[in-house]
Coordinates of C-alpha atoms in Angstrom, one line a residue:
Chain A
M371 CA -32.3 3.9 -102.4
L372 CA -35.8 4.6 -100.9
L373 CA -37.5 2.4 -103.4
A374 CA -35.0 -0.5 -103.6
T375 CA -36.5 -3.8 -102.7
D376 CA -33.5 -6.2 -103.1
R377 CA -31.2 -6.1 -100.2
W378 CA -29.8 -9.6 -99.9
R379 CA -26.3 -8.6 -100.7
E380 CA -26.2 -5.8 -98.1
R381 CA -27.7 -8.2 -95.5
L382 CA -25.0 -10.8 -96.2
I383 CA -22.2 -8.3 -95.8
V384 CA -23.6 -6.8 -92.6
G385 CA -24.3 -10.2 -91.2
F386 CA -20.8 -11.4 -92.0
L387 CA -19.2 -8.3 -90.4
F388 CA -21.3 -8.6 -87.2
A389 CA -20.4 -12.3 -87.0
V390 CA -16.7 -11.4 -87.1
A391 CA -17.3 -8.7 -84.5
F392 CA -19.2 -11.1 -82.2
G393 CA -16.4 -13.6 -82.5
L394 CA -13.6 -11.1 -81.7
P395 CA -13.9 -10.9 -77.9
W396 CA -13.7 -14.6 -77.7
L397 CA -10.9 -15.1 -80.2
M398 CA -8.9 -12.2 -78.9
P399 CA -9.9 -11.8 -75.2
S400 CA -7.3 -9.1 -74.7
R401 CA -9.3 -6.9 -77.1
A402 CA -12.7 -7.5 -75.6
L403 CA -12.9 -4.2 -73.7
F404 CA -11.8 -2.4 -76.9
V405 CA -14.7 -4.1 -78.8
A406 CA -17.1 -3.1 -76.1
E407 CA -16.0 0.5 -76.2
T408 CA -16.0 0.6 -80.0
A409 CA -19.5 -0.9 -80.2
S410 CA -20.8 1.7 -77.7
V411 CA -19.2 4.6 -79.5
A412 CA -20.5 3.2 -82.8
L413 CA -24.0 3.3 -81.4
F414 CA -23.4 6.9 -80.4
A415 CA -22.3 7.7 -84.0
L416 CA -25.4 5.9 -85.3
S417 CA -27.5 8.2 -83.2
L418 CA -25.9 11.3 -84.6
D419 CA -26.3 9.9 -88.1
L420 CA -30.0 9.8 -87.5
V421 CA -30.1 13.4 -86.2
L422 CA -27.6 14.9 -88.7
G423 CA -27.6 12.5 -91.6
Y424 CA -31.3 11.9 -91.8
A425 CA -33.0 14.9 -90.3
G426 CA -30.3 17.4 -91.1
I427 CA -30.0 18.8 -87.6
V428 CA -26.4 19.9 -87.1
S429 CA -25.4 19.2 -83.5
L430 CA -22.1 20.0 -81.7
G431 CA -23.5 19.0 -78.4
H432 CA -24.7 15.5 -79.0
A433 CA -22.7 14.3 -76.0
A434 CA -25.5 15.9 -73.8
F435 CA -27.7 12.9 -74.5
F436 CA -24.9 10.4 -74.3
G437 CA -24.0 11.8 -70.8
V438 CA -27.6 11.9 -69.6
G439 CA -27.9 8.2 -70.6
A440 CA -24.6 7.4 -68.9
Y441 CA -25.5 9.2 -65.6
A442 CA -29.1 7.9 -65.6
A443 CA -27.9 4.3 -66.1
G444 CA -25.1 4.7 -63.6
L445 CA -27.3 6.3 -60.9
F446 CA -29.9 3.7 -61.5
A447 CA -27.4 0.9 -61.0
K448 CA -26.0 2.5 -57.9
L449 CA -29.2 3.6 -56.2
V450 CA -32.1 1.4 -57.5
M451 CA -31.1 -1.9 -58.9
P452 CA -28.1 -3.4 -60.7
D453 CA -29.9 -5.2 -63.6
P454 CA -28.2 -4.0 -66.8
L455 CA -31.2 -4.2 -69.2
T456 CA -33.5 -2.3 -66.9
G457 CA -30.7 0.3 -66.4
L458 CA -30.3 0.5 -70.2
A459 CA -34.0 1.1 -70.6
V460 CA -33.9 3.8 -68.0
G461 CA -30.9 5.5 -69.7
I462 CA -32.8 5.4 -73.0
A463 CA -36.0 6.7 -71.5
V464 CA -34.4 9.6 -69.7
A465 CA -32.4 10.6 -72.8
A466 CA -35.4 10.3 -75.0
L467 CA -37.5 12.6 -72.8
M468 CA -34.6 15.0 -72.6
G469 CA -34.3 15.0 -76.4
L470 CA -38.0 15.6 -76.8
A471 CA -37.9 18.5 -74.4
C472 CA -34.7 20.0 -76.0
S473 CA -36.1 19.5 -79.5
L474 CA -37.9 22.8 -78.9
T475 CA -34.5 24.5 -79.2
I476 CA -33.6 23.2 -82.6
L477 CA -36.9 23.6 -84.5
R478 CA -36.0 27.1 -85.7
G479 CA -32.9 28.7 -86.8
S480 CA -30.0 28.0 -89.1
D481 CA -27.3 25.4 -88.8
L482 CA -25.2 28.0 -87.0
T483 CA -27.8 28.6 -84.3
R484 CA -28.3 24.9 -83.9
I485 CA -24.5 24.4 -83.4
M486 CA -24.6 27.0 -80.8
V487 CA -27.7 25.8 -79.0
T488 CA -26.6 22.2 -78.9
L489 CA -23.2 23.1 -77.7
A490 CA -24.7 25.3 -75.0
L491 CA -26.8 22.4 -73.8
S492 CA -23.9 20.1 -73.4
L493 CA -22.0 22.8 -71.5
L494 CA -24.9 23.4 -69.2
L495 CA -25.2 19.7 -68.4
Y496 CA -21.4 19.4 -67.8
E497 CA -21.5 22.2 -65.2
L498 CA -24.7 20.8 -63.6
A499 CA -23.1 17.4 -63.2
N500 CA -20.0 19.1 -61.8
R501 CA -22.0 21.3 -59.4
F502 CA -24.2 18.6 -58.0
D503 CA -21.4 16.4 -56.9
A504 CA -23.3 14.9 -54.1
I505 CA -25.3 13.0 -56.6
T506 CA -22.9 12.6 -59.6
G507 CA -19.6 12.5 -57.8
G508 CA -18.6 15.7 -59.6
A509 CA -15.0 15.7 -60.9
D510 CA -14.2 12.4 -59.2
G511 CA -16.8 10.7 -61.3
L512 CA -19.7 8.4 -60.4
Q513 CA -18.3 5.4 -58.6
G514 CA -19.5 2.4 -56.8
M515 CA -22.0 1.1 -59.3
A516 CA -22.1 -2.7 -59.1
M517 CA -23.6 -4.3 -62.2
G518 CA -25.8 -7.4 -61.9
P519 CA -25.6 -10.3 -64.3
L520 CA -27.0 -9.9 -67.8
L521 CA -30.4 -11.6 -68.1
G522 CA -29.8 -12.8 -64.6
R523 CA -27.2 -15.3 -65.8
F524 CA -24.1 -13.8 -67.4
E525 CA -21.8 -11.9 -65.0
F526 CA -19.9 -8.9 -66.4
D527 CA -16.3 -10.3 -66.4
L528 CA -13.3 -8.1 -66.0
Q529 CA -11.8 -9.2 -69.3
G530 CA -14.8 -7.8 -71.0
Q531 CA -16.2 -10.6 -73.1
V532 CA -19.7 -10.4 -71.7
P533 CA -19.8 -6.6 -71.9
A534 CA -18.5 -6.7 -75.4
T535 CA -21.2 -9.2 -76.5
Y536 CA -23.8 -7.1 -74.7
A537 CA -22.7 -3.9 -76.4
L538 CA -22.5 -5.5 -79.8
A539 CA -26.0 -7.0 -79.4
V540 CA -27.4 -3.6 -78.5
L541 CA -25.7 -2.0 -81.4
F542 CA -26.9 -4.6 -83.8
L543 CA -30.5 -4.2 -82.6
A544 CA -30.3 -0.4 -82.8
L545 CA -28.9 -0.7 -86.3
L546 CA -31.8 -2.9 -87.4
L547 CA -34.3 -0.5 -85.8
V548 CA -32.8 2.6 -87.4
Q549 CA -32.6 0.9 -90.8
W550 CA -36.2 -0.1 -90.4
V551 CA -37.3 3.4 -89.6
V552 CA -35.3 5.3 -92.2
R553 CA -36.5 3.1 -95.0
S554 CA -40.2 3.4 -93.9
P555 CA -42.6 6.0 -95.2
L556 CA -41.8 8.0 -92.1
G557 CA -38.1 7.8 -92.9
A558 CA -38.8 9.1 -96.3
T559 CA -40.5 12.2 -94.9
L560 CA -37.4 12.7 -92.7
L561 CA -35.3 12.8 -95.8
A562 CA -37.7 15.4 -97.3
V563 CA -37.4 17.6 -94.2
R564 CA -33.6 17.3 -94.3
D565 CA -33.4 18.2 -98.0
N566 CA -35.8 21.0 -98.0
P567 CA -38.0 21.9 -95.0
L568 CA -39.8 24.7 -96.9
R569 CA -41.0 22.3 -99.5
A570 CA -41.6 19.5 -97.0
A571 CA -44.1 21.7 -95.2
A572 CA -45.6 22.7 -98.6
V573 CA -46.4 19.0 -99.4
G574 CA -48.1 18.5 -96.1
I575 CA -45.3 17.1 -93.9
P576 CA -45.4 18.4 -90.3
V577 CA -41.8 19.6 -90.2
A578 CA -41.6 20.5 -86.5
S579 CA -43.0 17.2 -85.3
R580 CA -40.6 15.3 -87.7
L581 CA -37.6 17.2 -86.4
A582 CA -38.7 16.6 -82.8
F583 CA -39.2 12.9 -83.5
A584 CA -35.7 12.5 -85.1
Y585 CA -34.1 14.5 -82.3
A586 CA -35.7 12.4 -79.6
F587 CA -35.0 9.2 -81.3
G588 CA -31.4 10.2 -81.8
A589 CA -31.2 11.2 -78.2
A590 CA -32.6 7.9 -77.1
L591 CA -29.9 6.0 -79.0
A592 CA -27.2 8.3 -77.7
G593 CA -28.6 7.6 -74.2
A594 CA -28.3 3.9 -74.9
A595 CA -24.7 4.4 -76.0
G596 CA -24.0 6.4 -72.8
A597 CA -25.7 3.7 -70.7
L598 CA -23.6 1.0 -72.3
V599 CA -20.4 2.9 -71.6
A600 CA -21.4 3.4 -68.0
Q601 CA -22.4 -0.2 -67.5
T602 CA -19.5 -1.8 -69.3
S603 CA -16.9 0.4 -67.6
G604 CA -18.6 0.6 -64.3
F605 CA -17.8 4.3 -64.1
V606 CA -19.1 7.6 -65.3
S607 CA -17.0 10.8 -65.4
L608 CA -17.8 14.4 -66.4
E609 CA -16.0 13.7 -69.6
V610 CA -19.3 12.1 -71.0
F611 CA -20.6 15.7 -71.5
S612 CA -17.3 17.1 -72.9
I613 CA -17.0 19.0 -76.1
E614 CA -14.4 16.5 -77.2
R615 CA -16.9 13.7 -77.1
S616 CA -19.4 15.7 -79.2
A617 CA -16.6 16.6 -81.7
D618 CA -15.2 13.1 -81.9
V619 CA -18.5 11.6 -82.7
L620 CA -19.0 14.2 -85.4
L621 CA -15.6 13.3 -86.9
M622 CA -16.6 9.6 -86.9
L623 CA -19.7 10.5 -88.8
V624 CA -17.7 12.6 -91.3
I625 CA -15.2 9.8 -91.8
G626 CA -18.0 7.2 -92.4
G627 CA -20.4 9.4 -94.2
A628 CA -23.6 10.9 -92.9
G629 CA -27.0 10.0 -94.2
W630 CA -26.2 6.4 -94.6
V631 CA -27.1 3.9 -91.8
Y632 CA -23.6 2.3 -91.8
G633 CA -21.7 5.6 -92.0
G634 CA -21.7 6.3 -88.3
V635 CA -20.8 2.7 -87.4
L636 CA -18.0 2.3 -90.0
G637 CA -16.7 5.8 -89.1
A638 CA -16.6 4.9 -85.4
V639 CA -14.8 1.6 -86.1
A640 CA -12.3 3.4 -88.4
F641 CA -11.7 6.1 -85.8
K642 CA -11.2 3.8 -82.9
V643 CA -9.0 1.4 -84.8
L644 CA -6.9 4.2 -86.1
N645 CA -6.7 5.7 -82.6
E646 CA -5.6 2.3 -81.2
L647 CA -3.0 1.7 -83.9
V648 CA -1.4 5.2 -83.9
A649 CA -1.5 5.5 -80.2
G650 CA 0.3 2.2 -80.0
I651 CA 3.1 3.7 -82.1
T652 CA 3.3 7.3 -80.8
P653 CA 1.1 7.6 -77.6
Q654 CA 1.7 11.4 -77.3
Y655 CA 1.2 12.5 -80.8
W656 CA -1.7 10.4 -82.1
T657 CA -3.9 13.4 -82.6
F658 CA -1.4 14.8 -85.1
W659 CA -1.9 11.7 -87.3
M660 CA -5.6 11.8 -86.7
G661 CA -5.6 15.4 -87.9
L662 CA -3.6 14.5 -90.9
F663 CA -5.9 11.7 -91.8
L664 CA -9.0 14.0 -91.5
L665 CA -7.3 16.6 -93.6
A666 CA -6.7 14.0 -96.3
I667 CA -10.3 13.0 -96.2
G668 CA -11.5 16.5 -96.3
L669 CA -9.2 17.5 -99.2
L670 CA -9.1 14.3 -101.3
G671 CA -12.5 12.9 -100.5
R672 CA -13.4 9.7 -98.6
E673 CA -13.4 7.6 -101.7
R674 CA -9.9 8.4 -102.7
V675 CA -8.4 8.0 -99.2
L676 CA -10.0 4.6 -98.5
R677 CA -9.5 3.4 -102.1
P678 CA -6.3 5.1 -103.3
W679 CA -6.2 3.1 -106.5
A680 CA -9.3 5.1 -107.6
L681 CA -7.0 8.1 -108.0
W682 CA -5.6 6.6 -111.1
Q683 CA -8.9 5.7 -112.6
R684 CA -11.2 8.1 -114.4
P685 CA -13.1 10.2 -111.9
S686 CA -16.1 8.4 -110.6
T687 CA -19.4 10.0 -111.4
K688 CA -21.1 8.1 -108.6
A689 CA -21.9 10.2 -105.6
V690 CA -19.8 9.4 -102.5
R691 CA -22.1 7.8 -100.0
Chain H
M36 CA -64.2 45.7 -116.4
G37 CA -67.9 46.6 -116.0
S38 CA -70.2 44.6 -118.3
L39 CA -67.7 42.1 -119.4
A40 CA -66.9 41.0 -115.8
A41 CA -70.5 41.0 -114.7
P42 CA -71.5 37.4 -115.8
F43 CA -68.5 36.0 -113.9
D44 CA -69.3 37.9 -110.8
K45 CA -72.8 36.6 -110.8
G46 CA -71.5 33.1 -111.3
S47 CA -69.1 33.3 -108.4
A48 CA -71.9 34.6 -106.2
V49 CA -74.0 31.5 -106.8
S50 CA -71.3 28.9 -106.3
A51 CA -69.3 29.9 -103.2
P52 CA -65.6 30.6 -103.9
V53 CA -63.1 27.9 -103.0
L54 CA -60.6 30.4 -101.7
R55 CA -61.4 33.8 -100.4
T56 CA -59.4 36.5 -98.6
E57 CA -61.0 39.3 -96.6
R58 CA -59.1 42.5 -96.3
L59 CA -55.8 40.7 -96.1
E60 CA -52.9 42.8 -94.8
K61 CA -49.2 42.3 -94.3
R62 CA -46.8 44.8 -92.9
F63 CA -43.1 44.5 -92.6
G64 CA -42.3 47.2 -90.1
G65 CA -43.5 50.4 -91.8
I66 CA -43.8 48.8 -95.2
V67 CA -47.2 47.6 -96.3
A68 CA -46.6 44.6 -98.6
T69 CA -50.2 43.5 -98.8
D70 CA -52.8 46.2 -98.4
S71 CA -56.4 45.1 -97.8
V72 CA -56.6 42.5 -100.5
S73 CA -60.0 40.8 -100.9
L74 CA -59.7 38.0 -103.5
S75 CA -62.1 35.4 -104.6
I76 CA -61.2 32.2 -106.4
A77 CA -64.1 30.4 -108.0
P78 CA -64.3 26.6 -108.2
G79 CA -62.4 25.3 -111.3
A80 CA -61.0 28.8 -111.8
R81 CA -58.2 29.7 -114.2
H82 CA -57.4 32.9 -112.3
A83 CA -54.2 34.9 -112.9
L84 CA -52.6 37.4 -110.5
I85 CA -50.4 39.9 -112.3
G86 CA -48.6 43.0 -111.3
P87 CA -45.2 44.7 -111.8
N88 CA -42.2 43.7 -109.7
G89 CA -42.6 44.4 -106.1
A90 CA -46.4 44.4 -106.3
G91 CA -46.6 41.8 -103.5
K92 CA -47.6 38.8 -105.5
T93 CA -45.2 36.3 -103.8
T94 CA -46.0 37.8 -100.4
L95 CA -49.7 37.2 -101.1
V96 CA -48.9 33.5 -102.0
N97 CA -46.9 33.2 -98.7
L98 CA -49.9 34.6 -96.8
L99 CA -52.3 32.3 -98.5
T100 CA -50.2 29.2 -97.8
G101 CA -49.2 30.1 -94.3
V102 CA -45.5 30.6 -94.8
L103 CA -45.9 34.2 -93.4
P104 CA -48.3 35.2 -90.6
V105 CA -50.9 37.8 -91.7
S106 CA -51.0 41.2 -90.0
A107 CA -54.7 41.6 -90.4
G108 CA -57.6 40.1 -92.3
A109 CA -58.6 36.5 -93.0
V110 CA -58.2 33.6 -95.4
Y111 CA -61.1 31.2 -96.1
L112 CA -60.8 27.9 -97.8
D113 CA -64.2 26.5 -98.5
E114 CA -65.6 29.2 -96.2
V115 CA -63.5 27.7 -93.3
D116 CA -61.2 30.2 -91.7
I117 CA -57.7 29.0 -92.2
T118 CA -55.9 32.2 -91.3
R119 CA -54.0 30.7 -88.4
L120 CA -53.5 27.1 -89.7
P121 CA -49.8 26.0 -90.2
V122 CA -48.6 25.3 -93.7
H123 CA -49.0 21.5 -93.7
R124 CA -52.5 21.7 -92.4
R125 CA -53.5 23.9 -95.3
V126 CA -52.0 21.4 -97.7
A127 CA -54.0 18.6 -96.1
R128 CA -57.1 20.7 -96.8
G129 CA -56.2 20.9 -100.4
M130 CA -54.3 24.2 -100.8
V131 CA -51.1 23.5 -102.6
R132 CA -48.5 25.7 -104.2
T133 CA -45.5 25.7 -106.5
F134 CA -42.4 27.8 -106.0
Q135 CA -41.0 30.5 -108.2
I136 CA -37.5 29.1 -107.5
S137 CA -37.8 25.3 -107.6
Q138 CA -37.8 23.8 -104.2
L139 CA -37.0 20.1 -104.6
F140 CA -35.6 17.3 -102.5
R141 CA -32.1 17.4 -104.0
S142 CA -30.8 14.0 -102.9
L143 CA -34.0 12.1 -104.0
S144 CA -35.0 11.1 -107.5
P145 CA -38.2 12.3 -109.1
R146 CA -39.7 8.8 -108.5
E147 CA -38.7 8.8 -104.9
T148 CA -39.9 12.3 -104.4
L149 CA -43.4 11.6 -105.9
A150 CA -43.7 8.3 -104.1
L151 CA -42.9 9.9 -100.7
I152 CA -45.4 12.7 -101.3
V153 CA -48.2 10.3 -102.6
G154 CA -47.5 8.2 -99.5
Q155 CA -47.7 11.2 -97.2
Q156 CA -50.9 12.2 -99.0
R157 CA -52.4 8.7 -98.3
G158 CA -51.7 8.9 -94.6
L159 CA -48.6 6.8 -94.6
G160 CA -46.3 9.6 -93.5
R161 CA -46.3 8.4 -89.9
R162 CA -45.8 4.8 -90.6
W163 CA -42.4 3.7 -89.3
W164 CA -42.2 0.2 -90.7
G165 CA -42.4 -1.3 -94.2
S166 CA -41.3 0.4 -97.3
L167 CA -42.9 2.6 -99.9
A168 CA -41.6 0.2 -102.5
R169 CA -44.1 -2.3 -101.4
E170 CA -47.1 0.1 -101.6
A171 CA -48.2 -0.9 -105.1
S172 CA -50.9 1.8 -105.4
V173 CA -48.4 4.6 -104.3
I174 CA -45.8 3.5 -106.8
E175 CA -48.5 3.3 -109.5
R176 CA -49.7 6.8 -108.8
A177 CA -46.1 8.1 -108.7
D178 CA -45.3 6.4 -112.1
Q179 CA -48.5 7.9 -113.5
L180 CA -47.4 11.4 -112.5
L181 CA -43.9 10.8 -114.0
E182 CA -45.6 9.8 -117.2
Q183 CA -48.0 12.8 -117.2
F184 CA -45.2 15.3 -116.5
R185 CA -42.7 13.7 -119.0
L186 CA -40.3 12.8 -116.2
A187 CA -40.3 9.0 -116.9
S188 CA -37.0 9.2 -118.7
V189 CA -35.3 10.8 -115.7
R190 CA -37.2 9.1 -113.0
D191 CA -34.2 7.7 -111.2
V192 CA -31.8 10.7 -111.6
R193 CA -31.1 12.7 -108.5
T194 CA -33.1 15.9 -108.8
D195 CA -30.0 18.1 -108.3
Q196 CA -28.7 16.7 -111.5
L197 CA -31.9 17.4 -113.6
A198 CA -32.1 19.9 -116.4
Y199 CA -33.8 23.1 -115.4
G200 CA -37.0 22.5 -117.5
K201 CA -37.3 19.0 -115.9
R202 CA -37.0 20.6 -112.4
R203 CA -39.9 23.0 -113.2
L204 CA -42.0 20.1 -114.4
L205 CA -41.2 18.1 -111.2
E206 CA -42.1 21.2 -109.2
I207 CA -45.6 21.1 -110.7
A208 CA -45.8 17.3 -110.5
I209 CA -45.1 17.6 -106.8
A210 CA -47.9 20.0 -106.3
L211 CA -50.3 17.7 -108.2
A212 CA -49.2 14.7 -106.2
C213 CA -50.6 16.6 -103.2
E214 CA -54.1 16.2 -104.7
P215 CA -54.8 20.0 -104.7
R216 CA -58.2 21.5 -104.8
V217 CA -56.6 25.0 -105.1
L218 CA -53.3 25.2 -106.8
L219 CA -51.1 28.3 -106.6
L220 CA -48.6 28.4 -109.4
D221 CA -45.9 30.9 -108.7
E222 CA -44.2 31.9 -112.0
P223 CA -44.1 28.3 -113.4
V224 CA -42.2 29.3 -116.6
A225 CA -39.8 31.9 -115.0
G226 CA -36.3 31.4 -116.4
V227 CA -37.3 28.3 -118.5
P228 CA -35.3 28.2 -121.8
A229 CA -37.4 28.5 -124.9
G230 CA -36.8 24.9 -125.9
E231 CA -38.3 23.5 -122.6
R232 CA -41.1 26.1 -122.3
E233 CA -43.5 24.4 -124.6
E234 CA -43.4 21.2 -122.5
I235 CA -44.4 23.1 -119.4
L236 CA -47.2 25.1 -121.2
Q237 CA -48.7 21.9 -122.4
T238 CA -48.7 20.3 -119.0
L239 CA -50.2 23.4 -117.5
A240 CA -53.0 23.3 -120.1
A241 CA -53.6 19.7 -119.3
L242 CA -54.1 20.2 -115.5
P243 CA -57.3 18.7 -114.2
A244 CA -60.3 21.0 -114.8
Q245 CA -61.8 20.6 -111.3
V246 CA -58.6 22.0 -109.7
S247 CA -59.0 25.8 -109.1
I248 CA -55.8 27.5 -110.2
L249 CA -54.3 30.8 -109.2
L250 CA -51.5 31.7 -111.6
I251 CA -48.9 34.2 -110.6
E252 CA -46.9 35.2 -113.7
H253 CA -45.0 37.9 -115.5
D254 CA -45.3 36.2 -118.9
M255 CA -48.3 38.0 -120.4
E256 CA -48.5 35.6 -123.3
L257 CA -49.1 32.7 -120.8
V258 CA -51.4 34.8 -118.6
F259 CA -53.7 35.8 -121.5
G260 CA -53.6 32.3 -123.0
F261 CA -54.3 30.5 -119.7
S262 CA -56.5 32.6 -117.6
R263 CA -60.2 33.4 -117.7
F264 CA -60.1 36.0 -114.9
I265 CA -57.3 38.4 -114.0
T266 CA -56.5 40.3 -110.8
V267 CA -54.0 43.1 -111.1
L268 CA -52.0 43.8 -108.0
V269 CA -50.0 47.1 -107.6
N270 CA -48.2 48.2 -104.5
G271 CA -49.8 45.5 -102.5
S272 CA -53.4 46.3 -103.3
V273 CA -55.8 45.3 -106.0
L274 CA -55.8 47.8 -108.9
A275 CA -58.3 46.0 -111.2
E276 CA -60.1 42.7 -111.7
G277 CA -61.9 41.2 -114.6
E278 CA -61.8 39.0 -117.7
P279 CA -58.7 39.2 -119.8
A280 CA -60.2 41.4 -122.5
A281 CA -61.4 43.9 -119.9
I282 CA -58.1 44.0 -118.2
A283 CA -56.2 44.4 -121.5
A284 CA -58.4 47.4 -122.3
D285 CA -58.2 49.0 -118.8
P286 CA -56.3 52.3 -119.1
R287 CA -55.0 52.1 -115.5
V288 CA -53.5 48.6 -116.2
K289 CA -52.0 49.9 -119.4
A290 CA -50.4 52.8 -117.5
V291 CA -48.8 50.4 -114.9
Y292 CA -47.6 48.1 -117.6
L293 CA -46.6 50.7 -120.2
G294 CA -43.7 49.4 -122.1
S295 CA -43.8 45.9 -120.6
G296 CA -47.2 44.4 -121.1
A297 CA -48.9 46.8 -123.5
G298 CA -47.6 45.0 -126.5
H299 CA -49.5 41.8 -125.6
T300 CA -53.0 43.4 -125.9
P301 CA -55.0 40.7 -127.5

């Protein structure tokens, strides 16, 4: 995987899937907002994949950075200027700085302490956003942000075609960047830290700085996802910091498979599509079916749920990616 | 000890030791795990550290490599005080260890593992673009190590699926990939089945002569076959030091090892 050189087939498949995704808002305009939202959430899942899948940092509070990005971009649009790309950059920068500062809390300790610390961080931010309602709008949410046109030309339409294209483009670039990084020599050292921090240090890899880098990078991408959601929906609520959001993104990553660049993105798409389908049939009880689906994945394994015919074949010796 | 050890002592006084500790001490609460240990490893040494269970051998390795902070005393590498340096900085200065229980990167193959370490060693560790696969000299060195440690046949197998003996070999290959000047081998053959033992002994014997080696081992056959100088650690402090013949004849050492090591007197 690390030393593979031939990737044309992978590029072809990813290129094709993104071409379909970019076409969707224009072919099915009624689904454009759904595409925008899914792309933003997929970016969020990608960011967690980097943190959990590549650096091995278990986080149950990843929404902290998503929320910070969302509020930063929202407040920037409302108070400073409405340009979306500048707002996105602000969201990314604020979340990245926040991630770098908070990386101090995850350098030591076991998975359990990390779960606790990350969860605590998102709870703290939730209450802060609630308390300082003069700035954030508190429980009413941040309202009154007017988005300017993208690149000075393309207005955000209510139907969501421009927002969807914008979100997809950001997701695509982020995916390229993450892929670029995780396959580099630096990315290799991240895998080493994830697999065995004790040994990683013993071969000369500065473990703490690698963890801080991964955490800040993941936070930056989560901030970008939050900024996208704020900009494409024109609204930020306290919910961006909620435990549900952190838990959902973790589920998406579990569905798609952590430690694989496409895991988060595919998991997010599967999660959102399933959500949409089931909610269309039974709006009240969709979480029941979601739970059943997750149980099946947990007990049977992803491979056998997504490819049931494999159940009747001889057990695959290939590791589930 | 006495006369037999004397020529060596003179030699080490002339050429400065590569690694030296000065009254090294480690306390865990009230327990003294390492008690005023002053150790000296000569350049190119084949130095063994032996002692009964609980003598503090692994603690000493952890102090030398920086995994544990010392309570008192100092560690010098090339006469530079490294007592407070973090683990990875000591590795960069050439002090490398292996682990008693293999510590591998379970999801990576031996080839990926060695390529990433060689890359790190050559200063690529912070490069966030490109791929190790395109670094011809890195791949070449990794393949060379695979060959040298008889891992070529399993080079693309995930390490968590390797046979135990192969894992031990990879453990040593990893250390050598770090270009060590001082190599601390923590029980390299512990738990290795007889069939795979010979392979490891041969690779140990073939380690580069210029690398100074400190071997921590229970296996007396390996210790007396491999080392040219032995330090005996008991209850955290040095009981005896000297050449293998002198150590084997030392009545205090015999008393400590009665029943376990006495049979291996050469």
